[in-house]
């Protein structure tokens, strides 16, 4: 299992420390649909906020890997995410997530 899969499993368990552990400290996650870039702490805070509001049942639909690039398609409650994760030394060094929220 790679760091992106471990990230999504940790999010599903609301294991925020486990999710954080999958990233390099300086990693940035871009979210073009909201024109934002989040560092690891901001990303975890965003997921915690959504989990606190409910509708946070996480389901990974598929995971594809090509070397150090991982693609995850997931459903989080009524939202959908397609994420591209770049790994370096087995940790997420950067990512781009495309979210569709109702």
PDB file of C-alpha atoms in Angstrom:
ATOM      1  CA  UNK A   1       0.000   0.000   0.000  1.00  0.00           C
ATOM      2  CA  UNK A   2       1.326   3.468  -0.861  1.00  0.00           C
ATOM      3  CA  UNK A   3       1.121   6.770   1.019  1.00  0.00           C
ATOM      4  CA  UNK A   4      -1.920   8.028  -0.938  1.00  0.00           C
ATOM      5  CA  UNK A   5      -3.899   4.885  -0.104  1.00  0.00           C
ATOM      6  CA  UNK A   6      -2.815   5.127   3.538  1.00  0.00           C
ATOM      7  CA  UNK A   7      -3.881   8.797   3.542  1.00  0.00           C
ATOM      8  CA  UNK A   8      -7.409   7.974   2.389  1.00  0.00           C
ATOM      9  CA  UNK A   9      -7.745   5.038   4.776  1.00  0.00           C
ATOM     10  CA  UNK A  10      -6.658   7.299   7.654  1.00  0.00           C
ATOM     11  CA  UNK A  11      -9.158   9.986   6.569  1.00  0.00           C
ATOM     12  CA  UNK A  12     -11.913   7.371   6.575  1.00  0.00           C
ATOM     13  CA  UNK A  13     -11.011   6.452  10.174  1.00  0.00           C
ATOM     14  CA  UNK A  14     -10.702  10.135  11.107  1.00  0.00           C
ATOM     15  CA  UNK A  15      -7.131   9.335  12.091  1.00  0.00           C
ATOM     16  CA  UNK A  16      -5.753  12.832  11.583  1.00  0.00           C
ATOM     17  CA  UNK A  17      -2.244  11.997  12.835  1.00  0.00           C
ATOM     18  CA  UNK A  18      -2.120   8.961  10.559  1.00  0.00           C
ATOM     19  CA  UNK A  19      -3.197  11.111   7.610  1.00  0.00           C
ATOM     20  CA  UNK A  20      -0.605  13.786   8.436  1.00  0.00           C
ATOM     21  CA  UNK A  21       2.127  11.129   8.634  1.00  0.00           C
ATOM     22  CA  UNK A  22       1.730  10.354   4.908  1.00  0.00           C
ATOM     23  CA  UNK A  23       3.092  13.760   3.845  1.00  0.00           C
ATOM     24  CA  UNK A  24       6.475  15.378   3.609  1.00  0.00           C
ATOM     25  CA  UNK A  25       6.337  18.402   5.954  1.00  0.00           C
ATOM     26  CA  UNK A  26       6.602  20.916   3.072  1.00  0.00           C
ATOM     27  CA  UNK A  27       4.011  19.212   0.841  1.00  0.00           C
ATOM     28  CA  UNK A  28       1.332  21.359  -0.782  1.00  0.00           C
ATOM     29  CA  UNK A  29      -2.033  20.177  -2.083  1.00  0.00           C
ATOM     30  CA  UNK A  30      -3.480  22.261  -4.897  1.00  0.00           C
ATOM     31  CA  UNK A  31      -7.238  22.426  -5.374  1.00  0.00           C
ATOM     32  CA  UNK A  32      -7.889  24.128  -8.729  1.00  0.00           C
ATOM     33  CA  UNK A  33     -11.681  24.003  -8.327  1.00  0.00           C
ATOM     34  CA  UNK A  34     -11.436  26.356  -5.341  1.00  0.00           C
ATOM     35  CA  UNK A  35      -8.281  28.144  -6.533  1.00  0.00           C
ATOM     36  CA  UNK A  36      -6.484  27.176  -3.323  1.00  0.00           C
ATOM     37  CA  UNK A  37      -3.268  25.564  -2.170  1.00  0.00           C
ATOM     38  CA  UNK A  38      -3.163  23.940   1.242  1.00  0.00           C
ATOM     39  CA  UNK A  39      -0.212  22.916   3.360  1.00  0.00           C
ATOM     40  CA  UNK A  40      -0.523  19.704   5.360  1.00  0.00           C
ATOM     41  CA  UNK A  41      -1.963  21.366   8.482  1.00  0.00           C
ATOM     42  CA  UNK A  42      -4.548  23.273   6.415  1.00  0.00           C
ATOM     43  CA  UNK A  43      -5.527  20.099   4.560  1.00  0.00           C
ATOM     44  CA  UNK A  44      -6.039  18.140   7.784  1.00  0.00           C
ATOM     45  CA  UNK A  45      -7.996  21.057   9.297  1.00  0.00           C
ATOM     46  CA  UNK A  46     -10.236  21.155   6.211  1.00  0.00           C
ATOM     47  CA  UNK A  47     -11.027  17.441   6.477  1.00  0.00           C
ATOM     48  CA  UNK A  48     -11.621  17.714  10.234  1.00  0.00           C
ATOM     49  CA  UNK A  49     -14.057  20.573   9.644  1.00  0.00           C
ATOM     50  CA  UNK A  50     -15.991  18.575   7.043  1.00  0.00           C
ATOM     51  CA  UNK A  51     -16.025  15.501   9.292  1.00  0.00           C
ATOM     52  CA  UNK A  52     -17.423  17.570  12.180  1.00  0.00           C
ATOM     53  CA  UNK A  53     -20.333  18.661   9.967  1.00  0.00           C
ATOM     54  CA  UNK A  54     -21.213  15.053   9.096  1.00  0.00           C
ATOM     55  CA  UNK A  55     -21.584  13.554   5.621  1.00  0.00           C
ATOM     56  CA  UNK A  56     -18.005  12.240   5.830  1.00  0.00           C
ATOM     57  CA  UNK A  57     -18.302   8.583   4.892  1.00  0.00           C
ATOM     58  CA  UNK A  58     -15.097   7.941   2.887  1.00  0.00           C
ATOM     59  CA  UNK A  59     -15.080   5.381   0.071  1.00  0.00           C
ATOM     60  CA  UNK A  60     -12.095   4.895  -2.271  1.00  0.00           C
ATOM     61  CA  UNK A  61     -13.455   3.948  -5.674  1.00  0.00           C
ATOM     62  CA  UNK A  62     -10.138   3.263  -7.379  1.00  0.00           C
ATOM     63  CA  UNK A  63      -6.402   3.683  -7.009  1.00  0.00           C
ATOM     64  CA  UNK A  64      -4.008   3.676  -9.937  1.00  0.00           C
ATOM     65  CA  UNK A  65      -0.244   3.925  -9.715  1.00  0.00           C
ATOM     66  CA  UNK A  66       2.478   4.627 -12.237  1.00  0.00           C
ATOM     67  CA  UNK A  67       5.816   4.683 -10.490  1.00  0.00           C
ATOM     68  CA  UNK A  68       5.760   7.550  -8.016  1.00  0.00           C
ATOM     69  CA  UNK A  69       2.467   9.011  -9.270  1.00  0.00           C
ATOM     70  CA  UNK A  70      -0.737   7.789  -7.634  1.00  0.00           C
ATOM     71  CA  UNK A  71      -4.286   8.577  -8.743  1.00  0.00           C
ATOM     72  CA  UNK A  72      -7.143   8.155  -6.279  1.00  0.00           C
ATOM     73  CA  UNK A  73     -10.834   8.517  -7.032  1.00  0.00           C
ATOM     74  CA  UNK A  74     -12.882   8.752  -3.863  1.00  0.00           C
ATOM     75  CA  UNK A  75     -16.310   9.622  -2.577  1.00  0.00           C
ATOM     76  CA  UNK A  76     -16.574  11.556   0.689  1.00  0.00           C
ATOM     77  CA  UNK A  77     -20.193  11.717   1.671  1.00  0.00           C
ATOM     78  CA  UNK A  78     -21.915  13.370  -1.274  1.00  0.00           C
ATOM     79  CA  UNK A  79     -18.672  14.899  -2.619  1.00  0.00           C
ATOM     80  CA  UNK A  80     -16.299  13.312  -5.136  1.00  0.00           C
ATOM     81  CA  UNK A  81     -12.527  13.711  -5.421  1.00  0.00           C
ATOM     82  CA  UNK A  82      -9.979  12.775  -8.050  1.00  0.00           C
ATOM     83  CA  UNK A  83      -6.493  13.280  -6.655  1.00  0.00           C
ATOM     84  CA  UNK A  84      -3.058  13.001  -8.232  1.00  0.00           C
ATOM     85  CA  UNK A  85      -0.329  12.414  -5.657  1.00  0.00           C
ATOM     86  CA  UNK A  86       3.419  12.650  -6.251  1.00  0.00           C
ATOM     87  CA  UNK A  87       5.499  10.487  -3.936  1.00  0.00           C
ATOM     88  CA  UNK A  88       9.076  11.102  -2.875  1.00  0.00           C
ATOM     89  CA  UNK A  89      10.797   8.720  -0.477  1.00  0.00           C
ATOM     90  CA  UNK A  90       7.443   6.938   0.024  1.00  0.00           C
ATOM     91  CA  UNK A  91       5.685  10.104   1.289  1.00  0.00           C
ATOM     92  CA  UNK A  92       3.349  12.521  -0.494  1.00  0.00           C
ATOM     93  CA  UNK A  93       5.494  15.410  -1.714  1.00  0.00           C
ATOM     94  CA  UNK A  94       2.673  17.231  -3.515  1.00  0.00           C
ATOM     95  CA  UNK A  95      -0.788  16.690  -4.920  1.00  0.00           C
ATOM     96  CA  UNK A  96      -3.586  18.119  -7.015  1.00  0.00           C
ATOM     97  CA  UNK A  97      -7.143  17.316  -5.924  1.00  0.00           C
ATOM     98  CA  UNK A  98     -10.215  17.993  -8.049  1.00  0.00           C
ATOM     99  CA  UNK A  99     -13.358  18.115  -5.925  1.00  0.00           C
ATOM    100  CA  UNK A 100     -17.014  18.184  -6.920  1.00  0.00           C
ATOM    101  CA  UNK A 101     -19.288  19.093  -4.037  1.00  0.00           C
ATOM    102  CA  UNK A 102     -23.070  19.326  -4.333  1.00  0.00           C
TER     103      UNK A 102
END
